[in-house]
mmCIF file of C-alpha atoms in Angstrom:
data_model
loop_
_atom_site.group_PDB
_atom_site.id
_atom_site.type_symbol
_atom_site.label_atom_id
_atom_site.label_comp_id
_atom_site.label_asym_id
_atom_site.label_seq_id
_atom_site.Cartn_x
_atom_site.Cartn_y
_atom_site.Cartn_z
ATOM 1 C CA UNK A 35 0.000 0.000 0.000
ATOM 2 C CA UNK A 36 1.262 3.475 -0.927
ATOM 3 C CA UNK A 37 1.335 5.680 2.160
ATOM 4 C CA UNK A 38 1.234 9.471 2.177
ATOM 5 C CA UNK A 39 2.734 11.781 4.824
ATOM 6 C CA UNK A 40 0.536 12.729 7.748
ATOM 7 C CA UNK A 41 -1.441 15.936 7.254
ATOM 8 C CA UNK A 42 -1.543 16.771 10.971
ATOM 9 C CA UNK A 43 0.837 16.638 13.921
ATOM 10 C CA UNK A 44 -1.811 16.104 16.615
ATOM 11 C CA UNK A 45 -5.392 14.895 16.518
ATOM 12 C CA UNK A 46 -8.033 17.075 18.123
ATOM 13 C CA UNK A 47 -10.115 15.271 20.745
ATOM 14 C CA UNK A 48 -13.769 14.995 19.644
ATOM 15 C CA UNK A 49 -15.908 13.775 22.582
ATOM 16 C CA UNK A 50 -19.294 14.317 20.897
ATOM 17 C CA UNK A 51 -18.234 12.244 17.921
ATOM 18 C CA UNK A 52 -16.952 9.526 20.256
ATOM 19 C CA UNK A 53 -20.220 9.365 22.212
ATOM 20 C CA UNK A 54 -22.232 9.119 19.005
ATOM 21 C CA UNK A 55 -20.077 6.213 17.842
ATOM 22 C CA UNK A 56 -20.351 4.550 21.241
ATOM 23 C CA UNK A 57 -24.142 4.518 20.977
ATOM 24 C CA UNK A 58 -23.770 2.705 17.677
ATOM 25 C CA UNK A 59 -21.396 0.193 19.254
ATOM 26 C CA UNK A 60 -23.788 -0.495 22.141
ATOM 27 C CA UNK A 61 -26.525 -1.217 19.603
ATOM 28 C CA UNK A 62 -24.276 -3.625 17.675
ATOM 29 C CA UNK A 63 -21.099 -4.908 19.339
ATOM 30 C CA UNK A 64 -19.922 -6.317 15.981
ATOM 31 C CA UNK A 65 -19.856 -2.899 14.300
ATOM 32 C CA UNK A 66 -16.071 -2.602 14.379
ATOM 33 C CA UNK A 67 -16.108 0.676 12.456
ATOM 34 C CA UNK A 68 -17.621 2.375 15.507
ATOM 35 C CA UNK A 69 -14.638 1.226 17.578
ATOM 36 C CA UNK A 70 -12.274 2.939 15.186
ATOM 37 C CA UNK A 71 -14.476 6.049 15.156
ATOM 38 C CA UNK A 72 -14.128 6.205 18.942
ATOM 39 C CA UNK A 73 -10.400 5.603 18.877
ATOM 40 C CA UNK A 74 -9.915 8.188 16.147
ATOM 41 C CA UNK A 75 -11.967 10.770 18.055
ATOM 42 C CA UNK A 76 -10.168 10.285 21.383
ATOM 43 C CA UNK A 77 -6.609 9.301 20.468
ATOM 44 C CA UNK A 78 -5.139 12.714 21.344
ATOM 45 C CA UNK A 79 -1.492 12.405 22.410
ATOM 46 C CA UNK A 80 -1.595 8.702 23.301
ATOM 47 C CA UNK A 81 0.154 7.464 20.105
ATOM 48 C CA UNK A 82 2.986 9.913 20.682
ATOM 49 C CA UNK A 83 3.346 8.736 24.290
ATOM 50 C CA UNK A 84 3.445 5.097 23.204
ATOM 51 C CA UNK A 85 5.903 5.667 20.380
ATOM 52 C CA UNK A 86 8.252 7.611 22.667
ATOM 53 C CA UNK A 87 8.084 4.793 25.211
ATOM 54 C CA UNK A 88 9.086 2.301 22.526
ATOM 55 C CA UNK A 89 12.050 4.467 21.613
ATOM 56 C CA UNK A 90 13.197 4.565 25.243
ATOM 57 C CA UNK A 91 13.949 0.819 25.411
ATOM 58 C CA UNK A 92 16.430 -1.234 23.340
ATOM 59 C CA UNK A 93 13.815 -3.836 22.327
ATOM 60 C CA UNK A 94 11.131 -1.268 21.542
ATOM 61 C CA UNK A 95 13.598 0.932 19.698
ATOM 62 C CA UNK A 96 14.546 -2.018 17.494
ATOM 63 C CA UNK A 97 10.868 -2.612 16.700
ATOM 64 C CA UNK A 98 10.383 1.062 15.872
ATOM 65 C CA UNK A 99 13.488 1.052 13.673
ATOM 66 C CA UNK A 100 12.414 -2.008 11.706
ATOM 67 C CA UNK A 101 8.816 -0.769 11.310
ATOM 68 C CA UNK A 102 7.439 -4.239 10.690
ATOM 69 C CA UNK A 103 3.846 -4.160 9.426
ATOM 70 C CA UNK A 104 2.233 -6.814 11.613
ATOM 71 C CA UNK A 105 -0.917 -7.055 9.469
ATOM 72 C CA UNK A 106 1.171 -8.393 6.571
ATOM 73 C CA UNK A 107 2.816 -10.949 8.830
ATOM 74 C CA UNK A 108 -0.422 -12.065 10.514
ATOM 75 C CA UNK A 109 -2.160 -12.435 7.143
ATOM 76 C CA UNK A 110 0.490 -14.929 5.981
ATOM 77 C CA UNK A 111 -1.096 -18.337 6.562
ATOM 78 C CA UNK A 112 2.097 -20.181 5.632
ATOM 79 C CA UNK A 113 4.015 -18.222 8.276
ATOM 80 C CA UNK A 114 1.320 -18.838 10.882
ATOM 81 C CA UNK A 115 1.312 -22.575 10.120
ATOM 82 C CA UNK A 116 4.824 -22.987 11.539
ATOM 83 C CA UNK A 117 3.777 -22.539 15.180
ATOM 84 C CA UNK A 118 3.635 -25.642 17.330
ATOM 85 C CA UNK A 119 0.618 -26.567 19.478
ATOM 86 C CA UNK A 120 0.650 -24.725 22.780
ATOM 87 C CA UNK A 121 2.372 -21.625 21.424
ATOM 88 C CA UNK A 122 0.920 -18.136 21.280
ATOM 89 C CA UNK A 123 0.847 -18.390 17.484
ATOM 90 C CA UNK A 124 -1.138 -21.630 17.508
ATOM 91 C CA UNK A 125 -3.580 -20.151 20.037
ATOM 92 C CA UNK A 126 -3.920 -17.059 17.829
ATOM 93 C CA UNK A 127 -4.914 -19.234 14.860
ATOM 94 C CA UNK A 128 -7.383 -21.139 17.047
ATOM 95 C CA UNK A 129 -8.899 -17.813 18.067
ATOM 96 C CA UNK A 130 -9.283 -16.220 14.625
ATOM 97 C CA UNK A 131 -10.115 -19.217 12.421
ATOM 98 C CA UNK A 132 -13.564 -20.223 13.776
ATOM 99 C CA UNK A 133 -14.706 -16.594 13.526
ATOM 100 C CA UNK A 134 -13.146 -15.916 10.125
ATOM 101 C CA UNK A 135 -11.140 -13.037 11.579
ATOM 102 C CA UNK A 136 -8.203 -11.815 9.493
ATOM 103 C CA UNK A 137 -5.555 -9.161 10.025
ATOM 104 C CA UNK A 138 -6.445 -7.529 6.719
ATOM 105 C CA UNK A 139 -10.139 -7.534 7.611
ATOM 106 C CA UNK A 140 -9.427 -5.575 10.774
ATOM 107 C CA UNK A 141 -7.181 -3.211 8.825
ATOM 108 C CA UNK A 142 -9.926 -2.632 6.249
ATOM 109 C CA UNK A 143 -12.403 -1.729 9.005
ATOM 110 C CA UNK A 144 -9.948 0.821 10.380
ATOM 111 C CA UNK A 145 -9.778 2.553 6.987
ATOM 112 C CA UNK A 146 -13.538 3.155 6.898
ATOM 113 C CA UNK A 147 -13.240 6.129 9.258
ATOM 114 C CA UNK A 148 -13.532 9.190 7.044
ATOM 115 C CA UNK A 149 -10.600 11.246 8.347
ATOM 116 C CA UNK A 150 -8.347 8.468 9.574
ATOM 117 C CA UNK A 151 -4.607 8.751 9.118
ATOM 118 C CA UNK A 152 -3.856 5.246 10.282
ATOM 119 C CA UNK A 153 -2.216 4.426 6.940
ATOM 120 C CA UNK A 154 -0.085 7.578 6.852
ATOM 121 C CA UNK A 155 3.676 7.455 6.407
ATOM 122 C CA UNK A 156 4.381 8.669 9.928
ATOM 123 C CA UNK A 157 5.786 7.007 13.091
ATOM 124 C CA UNK A 158 2.588 7.803 15.005
ATOM 125 C CA UNK A 159 0.474 6.102 12.332
ATOM 126 C CA UNK A 160 2.769 3.052 12.290
ATOM 127 C CA UNK A 161 2.383 2.752 16.066
ATOM 128 C CA UNK A 162 -1.420 3.040 15.724
ATOM 129 C CA UNK A 163 -1.388 0.262 13.126
ATOM 130 C CA UNK A 164 0.684 -1.851 15.508
ATOM 131 C CA UNK A 165 -1.899 -1.472 18.288
ATOM 132 C CA UNK A 166 -4.677 -2.318 15.843
ATOM 133 C CA UNK A 167 -2.915 -5.432 14.568
ATOM 134 C CA UNK A 168 -2.060 -6.929 17.980
ATOM 135 C CA UNK A 169 -5.628 -6.681 19.296
ATOM 136 C CA UNK A 170 -6.488 -10.327 18.671
ATOM 137 C CA UNK A 171 -3.113 -11.443 20.046
ATOM 138 C CA UNK A 172 -3.987 -9.586 23.250
ATOM 139 C CA UNK A 173 -7.268 -11.539 23.336
ATOM 140 C CA UNK A 174 -5.200 -14.732 23.338
ATOM 141 C CA UNK A 175 -2.693 -13.533 25.930
ATOM 142 C CA UNK A 176 -5.352 -12.269 28.334
ATOM 143 C CA UNK A 177 -7.806 -15.169 27.883
ATOM 144 C CA UNK A 178 -10.808 -13.043 26.918
ATOM 145 C CA UNK A 179 -13.061 -14.202 24.073
ATOM 146 C CA UNK A 180 -14.723 -12.085 21.386
ATOM 147 C CA UNK A 181 -18.126 -11.739 23.085
ATOM 148 C CA UNK A 182 -19.245 -8.323 24.335
ATOM 149 C CA UNK A 183 -17.838 -8.831 27.830
ATOM 150 C CA UNK A 184 -14.573 -10.216 26.471
ATOM 151 C CA UNK A 185 -14.141 -7.222 24.178
ATOM 152 C CA UNK A 186 -14.855 -4.840 27.058
ATOM 153 C CA UNK A 187 -12.249 -6.633 29.160
ATOM 154 C CA UNK A 188 -9.597 -6.515 26.438
ATOM 155 C CA UNK A 189 -10.064 -2.791 25.914
ATOM 156 C CA UNK A 190 -10.032 -2.255 29.694
ATOM 157 C CA UNK A 191 -6.714 -4.126 29.793
ATOM 158 C CA UNK A 192 -5.532 -1.972 26.872
ATOM 159 C CA UNK A 193 -6.320 1.346 28.598
ATOM 160 C CA UNK A 194 -3.308 1.462 30.956
ATOM 161 C CA UNK A 195 -1.152 -0.165 28.274
ATOM 162 C CA UNK A 196 -1.882 2.597 25.732
ATOM 163 C CA UNK A 197 -3.322 5.555 27.682
ATOM 164 C CA UNK A 198 -5.937 5.926 24.947
ATOM 165 C CA UNK A 199 -9.151 7.484 26.247
ATOM 166 C CA UNK A 200 -11.109 5.620 23.589
ATOM 167 C CA UNK A 201 -10.434 2.337 25.340
ATOM 168 C CA UNK A 202 -11.647 3.886 28.580
ATOM 169 C CA UNK A 203 -14.945 5.017 27.038
ATOM 170 C CA UNK A 204 -15.650 1.609 25.518
ATOM 171 C CA UNK A 205 -14.706 -0.391 28.603
ATOM 172 C CA UNK A 206 -16.500 1.871 31.072
ATOM 173 C CA UNK A 207 -19.586 2.245 28.905
ATOM 174 C CA UNK A 208 -20.039 -1.484 28.326
ATOM 175 C CA UNK A 209 -19.432 -2.180 32.034
ATOM 176 C CA UNK A 210 -22.298 0.205 32.844
ATOM 177 C CA UNK A 211 -24.513 -1.597 30.328
ATOM 178 C CA UNK A 212 -23.804 -4.899 32.069
ATOM 179 C CA UNK A 213 -24.567 -3.340 35.466
ATOM 180 C CA UNK A 214 -27.917 -2.157 34.125
ATOM 181 C CA UNK A 215 -28.644 -5.634 32.794
ATOM 182 C CA UNK A 216 -28.404 -7.103 36.339
ATOM 183 C CA UNK A 217 -27.174 -10.497 35.171
ATOM 184 C CA UNK A 218 -26.299 -11.696 38.677
ATOM 185 C CA UNK A 219 -22.714 -12.350 37.557
ATOM 186 C CA UNK A 220 -19.563 -10.223 38.122
ATOM 187 C CA UNK A 221 -19.545 -8.706 34.634
ATOM 188 C CA UNK A 222 -18.640 -5.139 35.598
ATOM 189 C CA UNK A 223 -16.102 -6.381 38.134
ATOM 190 C CA UNK A 224 -14.522 -8.510 35.408
ATOM 191 C CA UNK A 225 -13.949 -5.347 33.365
ATOM 192 C CA UNK A 226 -12.381 -3.643 36.394
ATOM 193 C CA UNK A 227 -10.164 -6.675 36.996
ATOM 194 C CA UNK A 228 -9.012 -6.522 33.365
ATOM 195 C CA UNK A 229 -8.001 -2.871 33.829
ATOM 196 C CA UNK A 230 -6.023 -3.775 36.937
ATOM 197 C CA UNK A 231 -4.358 -6.642 35.079
ATOM 198 C CA UNK A 232 -3.350 -4.236 32.322
ATOM 199 C CA UNK A 233 -1.745 -1.923 34.872
ATOM 200 C CA UNK A 234 0.287 -4.727 36.439
ATOM 201 C CA UNK A 235 1.323 -6.528 33.253
ATOM 202 C CA UNK A 236 4.492 -5.904 31.310
ATOM 203 C CA UNK A 237 4.195 -3.306 28.550
ATOM 204 C CA UNK A 238 2.964 -5.254 25.512
ATOM 205 C CA UNK A 239 3.211 -2.693 22.658
ATOM 206 C CA UNK A 240 7.007 -2.939 22.707
ATOM 207 C CA UNK A 241 7.149 -6.743 22.449
ATOM 208 C CA UNK A 242 8.827 -8.522 19.545
ATOM 209 C CA UNK A 243 5.724 -10.278 18.186
ATOM 210 C CA UNK A 244 7.607 -12.536 15.796
ATOM 211 C CA UNK A 245 9.342 -14.084 18.812
ATOM 212 C CA UNK A 246 6.298 -13.867 21.063
ATOM 213 C CA UNK A 247 4.104 -15.950 18.775
ATOM 214 C CA UNK A 248 6.653 -18.779 18.899
ATOM 215 C CA UNK A 249 6.690 -18.766 22.710
ATOM 216 C CA UNK A 250 4.589 -21.271 24.707
ATOM 217 C CA UNK A 251 1.407 -19.488 25.761
ATOM 218 C CA UNK A 252 1.669 -20.335 29.463
ATOM 219 C CA UNK A 253 5.297 -19.218 29.537
ATOM 220 C CA UNK A 254 4.446 -15.955 27.751
ATOM 221 C CA UNK A 255 1.683 -15.174 30.234
ATOM 222 C CA UNK A 256 4.035 -15.742 33.163
ATOM 223 C CA UNK A 257 6.804 -13.656 31.626
ATOM 224 C CA UNK A 258 4.433 -10.808 30.790
ATOM 225 C CA UNK A 259 2.748 -10.999 34.218
ATOM 226 C CA UNK A 260 -0.733 -11.599 32.791
ATOM 227 C CA UNK A 261 -2.917 -13.479 35.316
ATOM 228 C CA UNK A 262 -5.935 -15.650 34.564
ATOM 229 C CA UNK A 263 -9.213 -13.736 33.989
ATOM 230 C CA UNK A 264 -10.870 -15.287 37.033
ATOM 231 C CA UNK A 265 -13.958 -13.045 37.218
ATOM 232 C CA UNK A 266 -14.613 -13.231 33.478
ATOM 233 C CA UNK A 267 -14.392 -17.025 33.680
ATOM 234 C CA UNK A 268 -17.175 -17.014 36.304
ATOM 235 C CA UNK A 269 -19.626 -15.521 33.774
ATOM 236 C CA UNK A 270 -21.375 -18.187 31.632
ATOM 237 C CA UNK A 271 -20.845 -17.755 27.867
ATOM 238 C CA UNK A 272 -24.612 -17.335 27.432
ATOM 239 C CA UNK A 273 -24.505 -14.195 29.608
ATOM 240 C CA UNK A 274 -21.456 -12.514 28.117
ATOM 241 C CA UNK A 275 -23.514 -10.718 25.455
ATOM 242 C CA UNK A 276 -26.441 -9.966 27.725
ATOM 243 C CA UNK A 277 -25.914 -6.269 28.350
ATOM 244 C CA UNK A 278 -28.806 -3.861 27.930
ATOM 245 C CA UNK A 279 -29.103 -2.991 24.247
ATOM 246 C CA UNK A 280 -26.979 -5.952 23.193
ATOM 247 C CA UNK A 281 -27.911 -8.982 21.137
ATOM 248 C CA UNK A 282 -27.581 -11.555 23.902
#
């Protein structure tokens, strides 16, 4: 893909736009475009913070220097086929295949936002693409599935990892929807636990994902200090979409 230079140095925060997109996401949790609308509206300085943090460590600086496009790597089925059972890479394939998720599909959804610069030739845009492309890997590492509660938990985990207010809006808003639904299960507390886990875990954006996917999943979770999602696991799968306004 031919990339053009960024037209702006800093995105203006647009809370009204974000709230409008959040209402659309509550109505349909599978409307991924609304997620990117929210992230685009509330990104502010968070990509700059994350990119600078990468540059401040030897491993992260190497990743930033090489500028690997993870979507290209994760779309390569022959490359993914090399990972042995029990590895992060094998678990990633087991996560995406039954749902027909693809790295390019997620990338295409991100481009549907009218004023997005996620494909720009700029370090900030490359870092934003990196966060987009590792989303499903973070599902695997954290143990959260792709239901509404699982998505809320992953973005809650992502909030302290990225400092992106968009993740906070999505996680907090969906947690409130689950509280209103009165399921009798610790749905909102599971989202809070995910946020705490994200604060305590190692910093994932700077990881070498080529090496990480070859690592045994249990070993990777221990190394990255990612605990089991105990409260999420207490919620039956049949309830994990049952927030008010959801499809469950």
